[in-house]
Amino acid sequence: MSVGTPGVLREPFAQPPADGGERAFGRSPAQLFWRRFRRDRVAVAALAVVVALVLVALLAPLLLKLVGAPGPNARDTSALDDFGAPTGPSSAHLFGVDDFGRDVFARTVYGARVSLLVGLAGTAIAALLGTLLGLLAGWSRGWVDTLLVGLVDVMLAFPVLLLGLGIASACTLGDGCAGGLIAPGLRTVLLVVAAIGWTVIARVVRGQVLSLRERDFVDAARVGGASEWRIVSREVVPNLLPTVIVYSSLMIPQTIMFEAALSFLGVGVSPSTPSWGSMLADAAPNFDTQWWYMLFPGLALLVTVMAFNLLGDGVQDALDPIARL
Amino acid sequence: MTGYIVRRLLQAVVVLVAVCALTFVVFFLLPSGDPAVLRAGRNASPETIARIRAQLRLDDPVWVQFWAYLKGVFLHFDLGYSYYSSQSVSSLLRERLPATLSLTLGAAVLWLAIATPIGIVSALRRGSWVERLFMGGALIAISAPVYWVGLVALYLFSDDIGLIPLLPGANRYVGLTADPAGWFGALLLPWLVLAGAFAGVYARMLRTSLVETMGQDFVRTARAKGISERRVVLRHGVRVAITPIVTLLGIDIGVLLGGAVLTETVFNVPGIGTLGFDAIRYADLPVIQGTVLLAALFVVVANLVVDVAYAYLDPRVRVNG
Amino acid sequence: MPRSVARRLLAGALTLALAVTLTACGSGGDDEEGARGGPTTAARGDSGAGGRRGGVLRVISEEDVDSPLDAGHTYSSAAFNVLAATVRPLFRYAPDDPERSVPDLAAGPAEVAPDGRTVTVRIRRGVRYSPPVNREVVSRDVKYAIERGFNPSVANGYAPVYYGDVIGADRADGGPIAGITTPDDQTIVFRLSRPTGTLLAEAMVLPLSAPVPPEVARRYDARPVGGYSTYAAHQASTGPYMFAAKPDGTVQGVGIVPGRRYVLRRNPNWDPATDDRPAYLDGIEWSVGNDPNVAGRQVLDGRGMTLGDTPTAAIVKRAVQQAPDQIFFSPGAGNRYAALNTKIPPFDDPNLRKAVAAATDREQMRLVRGGRMLGDVATHFLYPGVSGFEEAGGLEGPGVDFLADPSGDPEVARRYMAAAGYPDGRYTGGETITVVGDSGDPSDKDAELVDEALRSLGFRTRLLLVDANTMFGRYCASPRARVNVCPNLGWIRDFADPQTVLDGAFNGAAINQENGSNSNWPQLDDPAINAAMARAELIVDPQERARAWGRIDRMITETGAAIPWLWDRQPVVSSEDVRCANQLWNQGHCDLAFSSLR
């Protein structure tokens, strides 16, 4: 999904991997995947960074205590001068403070929580939804399939960011949307991510299912008397996994950037929840005098997205070596 | 060929109608609270609200409302009136389009100019430090949020507040017809920032596509025939490798025309993106809705154009598509 | 008047106030401010005299000037600033003298009959409208201008208050008002049903009394679009400047582009012989929608520019430290407070209101705007420079415990929460609090601080930040919107009488259910306070008035219906080559007809 910033998902160039030289005997696909993945040093490094990020997010309070930083919402008025201007990095505040006197280091660390939550959970929901619907469409064909394809086309016609903006703002007025269920905040962001992300996965899964159902092993299973359900769950789904994994891993960084963009524009998570995007928005007016507030969240975003991008590349290459060149 | 175009056109129309329906759902059905009040905006007298109720046919069944809305949009380009400035939404969009157009097309030219040599060189010098450098740079470019890059660029190069005063800063846009030199200067930094983000994508994509193409039979044949490596790459390789680029280009331009909201806000370019963004600040529902609809329209049209162009280039598509 | 935007006021009882005498109590505010730890930058107004002719002043602001920009409708300080250059009310203030009104369109002071029931004003000759109207202004134009204020399509907010005693005004709806007569082209006579002529004379500084050509305006007033007359799009000017217009007189799209810019040019039909104002500038370009920090930097470093609204804290700091001659702190620029809706739960409970007040860090609300330079943390509603301020307790205030500590006092908050039935000090009820604030910088930060105070007490909140016009028109001034807290409200005097600060804002009789029209934002309806106001309005002796309104101020503060947090000294920033004649009677921004470029 494109947010007006680049995000491209490649179609995998080949079906589940032919080895290109590996000995296939005695190794499961998962083991093969790991072998290839391990060889790619960059990908391994990216994985390490991602794991570190997840740990930081999970153990945020502990980390803060270790470093001696105050909480993300604690206002330290002494760090603001007589004019209310915040001070930069100091011994008391590693990354400086923001306009309210809140510690930027603490907020950057806590910001990881929001980004990772939306990135991972949002993508997971979108992937699950997309897989189910794509499977349904590809397997049933007929009007179900046509309907789904049409729906996907319509959803993809919307620039994601504007749709997210539109929903968030429309649901701000009056009493919110759908009886107050949809209001700006984390839930809405997840909702929009899921609502748009499923389309890409569904399209890809559908394509794969369409070709898979013609394959010999499916006919063989049918002849052998297996029920539709068994065929689907035993034969088709496992073959979908690589594709879904690849696309999901490529979607994660885009989701993270999408949440940051929404927060930057003021319709993401609530203003008090630390989010890298809204921190950048707060930093924007004064970046020439308060560079620390702009630098650290931006770097955090950059590193996180890069790591996930590299990880996604690594996963794709490991699952699909012909494309790795 | 004509058959294909007609089919795609019909498809596009269907999608457009569906897009309208989705917009209708998001902006009319979803919000709780009285739609007439939401549209009437500030200082609305009971007479105004009553008038809007009648205009929107709010007491009619949903499908009648939708039909009226559809007719309004398609036949009259009537997107309603901004509650904030009382201007018609369509005239507001028309007014803001040139700035977005300037930003998008300029950036597109720039990112293609940057990405093409980088992609080609990377493909040719696989495994070298040049390729690593370029692809590394491309990775950073696609991972950095465009608004952050914009802020950093202003911090470094803006002529009013930057460390190294080089280029005009934010908030300096003038129309092309009014002041060509000023127009160009004001757009330089936004172009560079926006192009940087996309150049990364296109460079990577071109590289991959080119490498793949180069491994194919027809290239080997050309080499065997004794054609110079350079000609092989430029005339045979690139021409084929370009097709996925063109597809993506069309879509990206379509999306950007709907408003490069992030870039426009950072540099305060008065385009469609800032229009939509300001409308949120004013809680101006008709304008938000109009912006979203227009953006979707651009994407649908862009998709259509790309598909038709693709079909023109690749006959197989016409048959199957 | 409200700080930013126009709205309607319901007719309140009028006063016999001798406003002129009372304004004397407001003087001397300057020196007080300077001594109380204020800035060393200029606290004296500049009369603008001796400026250089020529040049175009560029005014840069974030917030839009009021819309429609119709002198008969607007009731906000930015609009008053712009219109002061283009229209000529009967009287006006000089920029450096907010106490004494001087004749503008009028030829001399208003003649108030001894019984106070008749006011006669003579207008000058030789004042002409801008092209294409061109003709000379006559008294009938002033009559029409005032009458149209009562037209629902124009909806003037103060007309019913100050002109409400004119005979026939109570039934007025845009048609002729019997009590206003024009015996000849240069004379206009007001006959009143009550002896409030002196107040009416003082109220003539407000732009409603600026002449409007009926032959032009009538057709727009009669057929409103979207509820409002569109005369503003075709308005004729009488002042030294006019809005740039097409040859047919259409201003909209050329001189008035809402949300974008306003362009003023010299009015070719303005005769300097009829006006005391120097009008040095050749033109003014007012651009809105600008990022305040970028704008502030541009103004400080550039030439020929001034900020049209409030600078951010960073800009204030920079100006004070690096360019002290380019920043002016205008004293007596009004109060700021957060209103709590007393009509709907949960803030119909005074204990909860006081808990919120005690939990709010008002010191930091001032700090994020720029700190001490910006004024004193407020402890009640009458502000320094308005009579009654000392009587209400002065700087210390009435001494209520929930406002005693400017940084907030969690202990006191907890006590009030317990008194409200929440012994743990945290709200456990089901209401979600809707907070609507101003999205502009630095007001959005103040809104966030109030939101934080609410959440610290356990309230679930929904914070909505919109532009100031929307904040008032759609939410805070519309009781039907059922907003719980509006943190970014405030009030400036119409003229230096304490009634104009407290009456419209807290009188139960002023509550108006119409959308965008309510000025009593907390919807305070305390019978004791209402009765006290009704009595105080009729007091003549200035000392007694000060005492009476000071007492009312205390009573209002004690209800906790609103949390006062700042008494403003509005910072005004200009480029170094701008000779800014600060409008002390308004919010201190440059008076366009007196300012010049060096």
PDB file of N, CA, C and O in Angstrom, chain A residues 77-131:
ATOM      1  N   THR A  77       9.617  20.843  34.928  1.00  0.00           N
ATOM      2  CA  THR A  77       9.588  22.268  34.627  1.00  0.00           C
ATOM      3  C   THR A  77      10.960  22.905  34.769  1.00  0.00           C
ATOM      4  O   THR A  77      11.237  23.921  34.142  1.00  0.00           O
ATOM      5  N   SER A  78      11.835  22.292  35.559  1.00  0.00           N
ATOM      6  CA  SER A  78      13.137  22.899  35.731  1.00  0.00           C
ATOM      7  C   SER A  78      13.981  22.794  34.473  1.00  0.00           C
ATOM      8  O   SER A  78      14.979  23.487  34.314  1.00  0.00           O
ATOM      9  N   ALA A  79      13.575  21.916  33.558  1.00  0.00           N
ATOM     10  CA  ALA A  79      14.342  21.791  32.316  1.00  0.00           C
ATOM     11  C   ALA A  79      13.906  22.817  31.280  1.00  0.00           C
ATOM     12  O   ALA A  79      14.450  22.887  30.189  1.00  0.00           O
ATOM     13  N   LEU A  80      12.913  23.618  31.622  1.00  0.00           N
ATOM     14  CA  LEU A  80      12.488  24.690  30.727  1.00  0.00           C
ATOM     15  C   LEU A  80      13.016  25.996  31.284  1.00  0.00           C
ATOM     16  O   LEU A  80      12.970  26.226  32.480  1.00  0.00           O
ATOM     17  N   ASP A  81      13.468  26.853  30.400  1.00  0.00           N
ATOM     18  CA  ASP A  81      14.011  28.112  30.908  1.00  0.00           C
ATOM     19  C   ASP A  81      12.881  29.112  31.153  1.00  0.00           C
ATOM     20  O   ASP A  81      11.713  28.784  31.052  1.00  0.00           O
ATOM     21  N   ASP A  82      13.255  30.324  31.468  1.00  0.00           N
ATOM     22  CA  ASP A  82      12.263  31.339  31.830  1.00  0.00           C
ATOM     23  C   ASP A  82      11.260  31.606  30.733  1.00  0.00           C
ATOM     24  O   ASP A  82      10.179  32.114  30.981  1.00  0.00           O
ATOM     25  N   PHE A  83      11.654  31.327  29.517  1.00  0.00           N
ATOM     26  CA  PHE A  83      10.739  31.589  28.410  1.00  0.00           C
ATOM     27  C   PHE A  83       9.963  30.356  28.021  1.00  0.00           C
ATOM     28  O   PHE A  83       9.278  30.336  27.030  1.00  0.00           O
ATOM     29  N   GLY A  84      10.149  29.296  28.783  1.00  0.00           N
ATOM     30  CA  GLY A  84       9.458  28.074  28.425  1.00  0.00           C
ATOM     31  C   GLY A  84      10.162  27.281  27.357  1.00  0.00           C
ATOM     32  O   GLY A  84       9.642  26.291  26.867  1.00  0.00           O
ATOM     33  N   ALA A  85      11.371  27.702  26.990  1.00  0.00           N
ATOM     34  CA  ALA A  85      12.075  26.960  25.944  1.00  0.00           C
ATOM     35  C   ALA A  85      12.775  25.749  26.545  1.00  0.00           C
ATOM     36  O   ALA A  85      13.403  25.855  27.593  1.00  0.00           O
ATOM     37  N   PRO A  86      12.704  24.609  25.881  1.00  0.00           N
ATOM     38  CA  PRO A  86      13.285  23.389  26.440  1.00  0.00           C
ATOM     39  C   PRO A  86      14.806  23.356  26.282  1.00  0.00           C
ATOM     40  O   PRO A  86      15.367  23.957  25.377  1.00  0.00           O
ATOM     41  N   THR A  87      15.442  22.621  27.196  1.00  0.00           N
ATOM     42  CA  THR A  87      16.885  22.463  27.107  1.00  0.00           C
ATOM     43  C   THR A  87      17.219  21.185  26.348  1.00  0.00           C
ATOM     44  O   THR A  87      16.438  20.249  26.308  1.00  0.00           O
ATOM     45  N   GLY A  88      18.407  21.175  25.799  1.00  0.00           N
ATOM     46  CA  GLY A  88      18.830  20.052  24.986  1.00  0.00           C
ATOM     47  C   GLY A  88      19.413  18.934  25.818  1.00  0.00           C
ATOM     48  O   GLY A  88      19.222  18.878  27.035  1.00  0.00           O
ATOM     49  N   PRO A  89      20.129  18.019  25.148  1.00  0.00           N
ATOM     50  CA  PRO A  89      20.702  16.869  25.847  1.00  0.00           C
ATOM     51  C   PRO A  89      21.575  17.322  27.006  1.00  0.00           C
ATOM     52  O   PRO A  89      22.387  18.229  26.883  1.00  0.00           O
ATOM     53  N   SER A  90      21.377  16.676  28.131  1.00  0.00           N
ATOM     54  CA  SER A  90      22.140  17.017  29.318  1.00  0.00           C
ATOM     55  C   SER A  90      22.272  15.751  30.132  1.00  0.00           C
ATOM     56  O   SER A  90      21.768  14.696  29.755  1.00  0.00           O
ATOM     57  N   SER A  91      22.914  15.850  31.275  1.00  0.00           N
ATOM     58  CA  SER A  91      23.088  14.655  32.091  1.00  0.00           C
ATOM     59  C   SER A  91      21.759  14.193  32.666  1.00  0.00           C
ATOM     60  O   SER A  91      21.516  13.004  32.830  1.00  0.00           O
ATOM     61  N   ALA A  92      20.894  15.141  32.913  1.00  0.00           N
ATOM     62  CA  ALA A  92      19.591  14.760  33.476  1.00  0.00           C
ATOM     63  C   ALA A  92      18.677  14.183  32.411  1.00  0.00           C
ATOM     64  O   ALA A  92      17.858  13.305  32.680  1.00  0.00           O
ATOM     65  N   HIS A  93      18.825  14.701  31.196  1.00  0.00           N
ATOM     66  CA  HIS A  93      17.953  14.247  30.112  1.00  0.00           C
ATOM     67  C   HIS A  93      18.815  13.930  28.908  1.00  0.00           C
ATOM     68  O   HIS A  93      19.286  14.832  28.228  1.00  0.00           O
ATOM     69  N   LEU A  94      18.977  12.626  28.659  1.00  0.00           N
ATOM     70  CA  LEU A  94      19.889  12.171  27.616  1.00  0.00           C
ATOM     71  C   LEU A  94      19.620  12.792  26.250  1.00  0.00           C
ATOM     72  O   LEU A  94      20.525  13.179  25.543  1.00  0.00           O
ATOM     73  N   PHE A  95      18.350  12.819  25.895  1.00  0.00           N
ATOM     74  CA  PHE A  95      18.003  13.339  24.577  1.00  0.00           C
ATOM     75  C   PHE A  95      17.342  14.712  24.687  1.00  0.00           C
ATOM     76  O   PHE A  95      16.726  15.168  23.747  1.00  0.00           O
ATOM     77  N   GLY A  96      17.458  15.351  25.831  1.00  0.00           N
ATOM     78  CA  GLY A  96      16.806  16.638  25.985  1.00  0.00           C
ATOM     79  C   GLY A  96      15.345  16.475  26.370  1.00  0.00           C
ATOM     80  O   GLY A  96      14.861  15.390  26.641  1.00  0.00           O
ATOM     81  N   VAL A  97      14.660  17.613  26.399  1.00  0.00           N
ATOM     82  CA  VAL A  97      13.244  17.585  26.738  1.00  0.00           C
ATOM     83  C   VAL A  97      12.433  18.237  25.630  1.00  0.00           C
ATOM     84  O   VAL A  97      12.970  18.892  24.752  1.00  0.00           O
ATOM     85  N   ASP A  98      11.121  18.042  25.705  1.00  0.00           N
ATOM     86  CA  ASP A  98      10.251  18.666  24.711  1.00  0.00           C
ATOM     87  C   ASP A  98       9.615  19.916  25.312  1.00  0.00           C
ATOM     88  O   ASP A  98       9.987  20.362  26.390  1.00  0.00           O
ATOM     89  N   ASP A  99       8.654  20.497  24.604  1.00  0.00           N
ATOM     90  CA  ASP A  99       8.057  21.766  25.030  1.00  0.00           C
ATOM     91  C   ASP A  99       7.397  21.713  26.391  1.00  0.00           C
ATOM     92  O   ASP A  99       7.164  22.739  27.014  1.00  0.00           O
ATOM     93  N   PHE A 100       7.025  20.515  26.825  1.00  0.00           N
ATOM     94  CA  PHE A 100       6.365  20.418  28.123  1.00  0.00           C
ATOM     95  C   PHE A 100       7.343  20.001  29.210  1.00  0.00           C
ATOM     96  O   PHE A 100       6.953  19.820  30.353  1.00  0.00           O
ATOM     97  N   GLY A 101       8.594  19.813  28.844  1.00  0.00           N
ATOM     98  CA  GLY A 101       9.555  19.358  29.831  1.00  0.00           C
ATOM     99  C   GLY A 101       9.617  17.849  29.959  1.00  0.00           C
ATOM    100  O   GLY A 101      10.195  17.332  30.909  1.00  0.00           O
ATOM    101  N   ARG A 102       9.018  17.151  29.010  1.00  0.00           N
ATOM    102  CA  ARG A 102       9.040  15.689  29.095  1.00  0.00           C
ATOM    103  C   ARG A 102      10.308  15.150  28.465  1.00  0.00           C
ATOM    104  O   ARG A 102      10.782  15.666  27.464  1.00  0.00           O
ATOM    105  N   ASP A 103      10.842  14.106  29.024  1.00  0.00           N
ATOM    106  CA  ASP A 103      12.121  13.565  28.595  1.00  0.00           C
ATOM    107  C   ASP A 103      11.995  12.914  27.214  1.00  0.00           C
ATOM    108  O   ASP A 103      11.185  12.008  27.018  1.00  0.00           O
ATOM    109  N   VAL A 104      12.825  13.359  26.278  1.00  0.00           N
ATOM    110  CA  VAL A 104      12.719  12.863  24.912  1.00  0.00           C
ATOM    111  C   VAL A 104      13.194  11.425  24.803  1.00  0.00           C
ATOM    112  O   VAL A 104      12.640  10.629  24.043  1.00  0.00           O
ATOM    113  N   PHE A 105      14.197  11.068  25.583  1.00  0.00           N
ATOM    114  CA  PHE A 105      14.676   9.689  25.543  1.00  0.00           C
ATOM    115  C   PHE A 105      13.564   8.748  25.963  1.00  0.00           C
ATOM    116  O   PHE A 105      13.283   7.746  25.305  1.00  0.00           O
ATOM    117  N   ALA A 106      12.899   9.087  27.063  1.00  0.00           N
ATOM    118  CA  ALA A 106      11.813   8.239  27.542  1.00  0.00           C
ATOM    119  C   ALA A 106      10.716   8.129  26.493  1.00  0.00           C
ATOM    120  O   ALA A 106      10.184   7.051  26.228  1.00  0.00           O
ATOM    121  N   ARG A 107      10.381   9.245  25.870  1.00  0.00           N
ATOM    122  CA  ARG A 107       9.306   9.218  24.892  1.00  0.00           C
ATOM    123  C   ARG A 107       9.712   8.467  23.634  1.00  0.00           C
ATOM    124  O   ARG A 107       8.890   7.816  23.002  1.00  0.00           O
ATOM    125  N   THR A 108      10.990   8.561  23.284  1.00  0.00           N
ATOM    126  CA  THR A 108      11.447   7.808  22.112  1.00  0.00           C
ATOM    127  C   THR A 108      11.347   6.312  22.385  1.00  0.00           C
ATOM    128  O   THR A 108      10.902   5.539  21.533  1.00  0.00           O
ATOM    129  N   VAL A 109      11.767   5.921  23.573  1.00  0.00           N
ATOM    130  CA  VAL A 109      11.694   4.497  23.908  1.00  0.00           C
ATOM    131  C   VAL A 109      10.251   4.018  23.917  1.00  0.00           C
ATOM    132  O   VAL A 109       9.911   2.973  23.352  1.00  0.00           O
ATOM    133  N   TYR A 110       9.364   4.796  24.539  1.00  0.00           N
ATOM    134  CA  TYR A 110       7.963   4.403  24.566  1.00  0.00           C
ATOM    135  C   TYR A 110       7.314   4.489  23.193  1.00  0.00           C
ATOM    136  O   TYR A 110       6.354   3.787  22.914  1.00  0.00           O
ATOM    137  N   GLY A 111       7.843   5.368  22.361  1.00  0.00           N
ATOM    138  CA  GLY A 111       7.301   5.465  21.010  1.00  0.00           C
ATOM    139  C   GLY A 111       7.471   4.170  20.246  1.00  0.00           C
ATOM    140  O   GLY A 111       6.673   3.835  19.363  1.00  0.00           O
ATOM    141  N   ALA A 112       8.513   3.423  20.619  1.00  0.00           N
ATOM    142  CA  ALA A 112       8.724   2.147  19.943  1.00  0.00           C
ATOM    143  C   ALA A 112       7.524   1.228  20.153  1.00  0.00           C
ATOM    144  O   ALA A 112       7.165   0.427  19.285  1.00  0.00           O
ATOM    145  N   ARG A 113       6.908   1.343  21.323  1.00  0.00           N
ATOM    146  CA  ARG A 113       5.767   0.487  21.623  1.00  0.00           C
ATOM    147  C   ARG A 113       4.644   0.679  20.612  1.00  0.00           C
ATOM    148  O   ARG A 113       4.092  -0.280  20.072  1.00  0.00           O
ATOM    149  N   VAL A 114       4.324   1.959  20.394  1.00  0.00           N
ATOM    150  CA  VAL A 114       3.229   2.245  19.466  1.00  0.00           C
ATOM    151  C   VAL A 114       3.581   1.762  18.071  1.00  0.00           C
ATOM    152  O   VAL A 114       2.803   1.069  17.416  1.00  0.00           O
ATOM    153  N   SER A 115       4.783   2.114  17.613  1.00  0.00           N
ATOM    154  CA  SER A 115       5.170   1.750  16.250  1.00  0.00           C
ATOM    155  C   SER A 115       5.173   0.251  16.055  1.00  0.00           C
ATOM    156  O   SER A 115       4.645  -0.266  15.073  1.00  0.00           O
ATOM    157  N   LEU A 116       5.756  -0.453  17.006  1.00  0.00           N
ATOM    158  CA  LEU A 116       5.831  -1.902  16.850  1.00  0.00           C
ATOM    159  C   LEU A 116       4.468  -2.545  16.990  1.00  0.00           C
ATOM    160  O   LEU A 116       4.144  -3.492  16.272  1.00  0.00           O
ATOM    161  N   LEU A 117       3.671  -2.028  17.894  1.00  0.00           N
ATOM    162  CA  LEU A 117       2.333  -2.590  18.066  1.00  0.00           C
ATOM    163  C   LEU A 117       1.533  -2.470  16.781  1.00  0.00           C
ATOM    164  O   LEU A 117       0.970  -3.438  16.277  1.00  0.00           O
ATOM    165  N   VAL A 118       1.504  -1.258  16.236  1.00  0.00           N
ATOM    166  CA  VAL A 118       0.754  -1.060  15.004  1.00  0.00           C
ATOM    167  C   VAL A 118       1.378  -1.845  13.869  1.00  0.00           C
ATOM    168  O   VAL A 118       0.703  -2.515  13.094  1.00  0.00           O
ATOM    169  N   GLY A 119       2.710  -1.777  13.785  1.00  0.00           N
ATOM    170  CA  GLY A 119       3.385  -2.473  12.695  1.00  0.00           C
ATOM    171  C   GLY A 119       3.137  -3.967  12.733  1.00  0.00           C
ATOM    172  O   GLY A 119       2.730  -4.575  11.749  1.00  0.00           O
ATOM    173  N   LEU A 120       3.352  -4.578  13.888  1.00  0.00           N
ATOM    174  CA  LEU A 120       3.247  -6.023  13.963  1.00  0.00           C
ATOM    175  C   LEU A 120       1.794  -6.487  14.040  1.00  0.00           C
ATOM    176  O   LEU A 120       1.359  -7.322  13.245  1.00  0.00           O
ATOM    177  N   ALA A 121       1.056  -5.913  14.987  1.00  0.00           N
ATOM    178  CA  ALA A 121      -0.330  -6.367  15.144  1.00  0.00           C
ATOM    179  C   ALA A 121      -1.170  -5.994  13.929  1.00  0.00           C
ATOM    180  O   ALA A 121      -1.957  -6.801  13.423  1.00  0.00           O
ATOM    181  N   GLY A 122      -1.004  -4.760  13.467  1.00  0.00           N
ATOM    182  CA  GLY A 122      -1.788  -4.333  12.311  1.00  0.00           C
ATOM    183  C   GLY A 122      -1.519  -5.202  11.109  1.00  0.00           C
ATOM    184  O   GLY A 122      -2.441  -5.628  10.397  1.00  0.00           O
ATOM    185  N   THR A 123      -0.243  -5.461  10.864  1.00  0.00           N
ATOM    186  CA  THR A 123       0.094  -6.310   9.719  1.00  0.00           C
ATOM    187  C   THR A 123      -0.437  -7.716   9.915  1.00  0.00           C
ATOM    188  O   THR A 123      -0.933  -8.341   8.977  1.00  0.00           O
ATOM    189  N   ALA A 124      -0.329  -8.214  11.136  1.00  0.00           N
ATOM    190  CA  ALA A 124      -0.804  -9.570  11.393  1.00  0.00           C
ATOM    191  C   ALA A 124      -2.292  -9.686  11.107  1.00  0.00           C
ATOM    192  O   ALA A 124      -2.755 -10.637  10.446  1.00  0.00           O
ATOM    193  N   ILE A 125      -3.048  -8.717  11.586  1.00  0.00           N
ATOM    194  CA  ILE A 125      -4.491  -8.734  11.333  1.00  0.00           C
ATOM    195  C   ILE A 125      -4.776  -8.664   9.848  1.00  0.00           C
ATOM    196  O   ILE A 125      -5.598  -9.412   9.297  1.00  0.00           O
ATOM    197  N   ALA A 126      -4.074  -7.732   9.172  1.00  0.00           N
ATOM    198  CA  ALA A 126      -4.291  -7.583   7.730  1.00  0.00           C
ATOM    199  C   ALA A 126      -3.932  -8.870   7.003  1.00  0.00           C
ATOM    200  O   ALA A 126      -4.641  -9.304   6.087  1.00  0.00           O
ATOM    201  N   ALA A 127      -2.830  -9.493   7.438  1.00  0.00           N
ATOM    202  CA  ALA A 127      -2.391 -10.719   6.764  1.00  0.00           C
ATOM    203  C   ALA A 127      -3.405 -11.831   6.967  1.00  0.00           C
ATOM    204  O   ALA A 127      -3.759 -12.563   6.034  1.00  0.00           O
ATOM    205  N   LEU A 128      -3.867 -11.964   8.187  1.00  0.00           N
ATOM    206  CA  LEU A 128      -4.838 -13.015   8.488  1.00  0.00           C
ATOM    207  C   LEU A 128      -6.108 -12.831   7.664  1.00  0.00           C
ATOM    208  O   LEU A 128      -6.586 -13.744   6.981  1.00  0.00           O
ATOM    209  N   LEU A 129      -6.609 -11.619   7.723  1.00  0.00           N
ATOM    210  CA  LEU A 129      -7.824 -11.300   6.991  1.00  0.00           C
ATOM    211  C   LEU A 129      -7.639 -11.528   5.500  1.00  0.00           C
ATOM    212  O   LEU A 129      -8.470 -12.129   4.824  1.00  0.00           O
ATOM    213  N   GLY A 130      -6.496 -11.015   5.002  1.00  0.00           N
ATOM    214  CA  GLY A 130      -6.235 -11.135   3.573  1.00  0.00           C
ATOM    215  C   GLY A 130      -6.086 -12.575   3.135  1.00  0.00           C
ATOM    216  O   GLY A 130      -6.594 -12.983   2.088  1.00  0.00           O
ATOM    217  N   THR A 131      -5.412 -13.371   3.959  1.00  0.00           N
ATOM    218  CA  THR A 131      -5.226 -14.769   3.598  1.00  0.00           C
ATOM    219  C   THR A 131      -6.564 -15.489   3.536  1.00  0.00           C
ATOM    220  O   THR A 131      -6.876 -16.198   2.580  1.00  0.00           O
TER     221      THR A 131
END
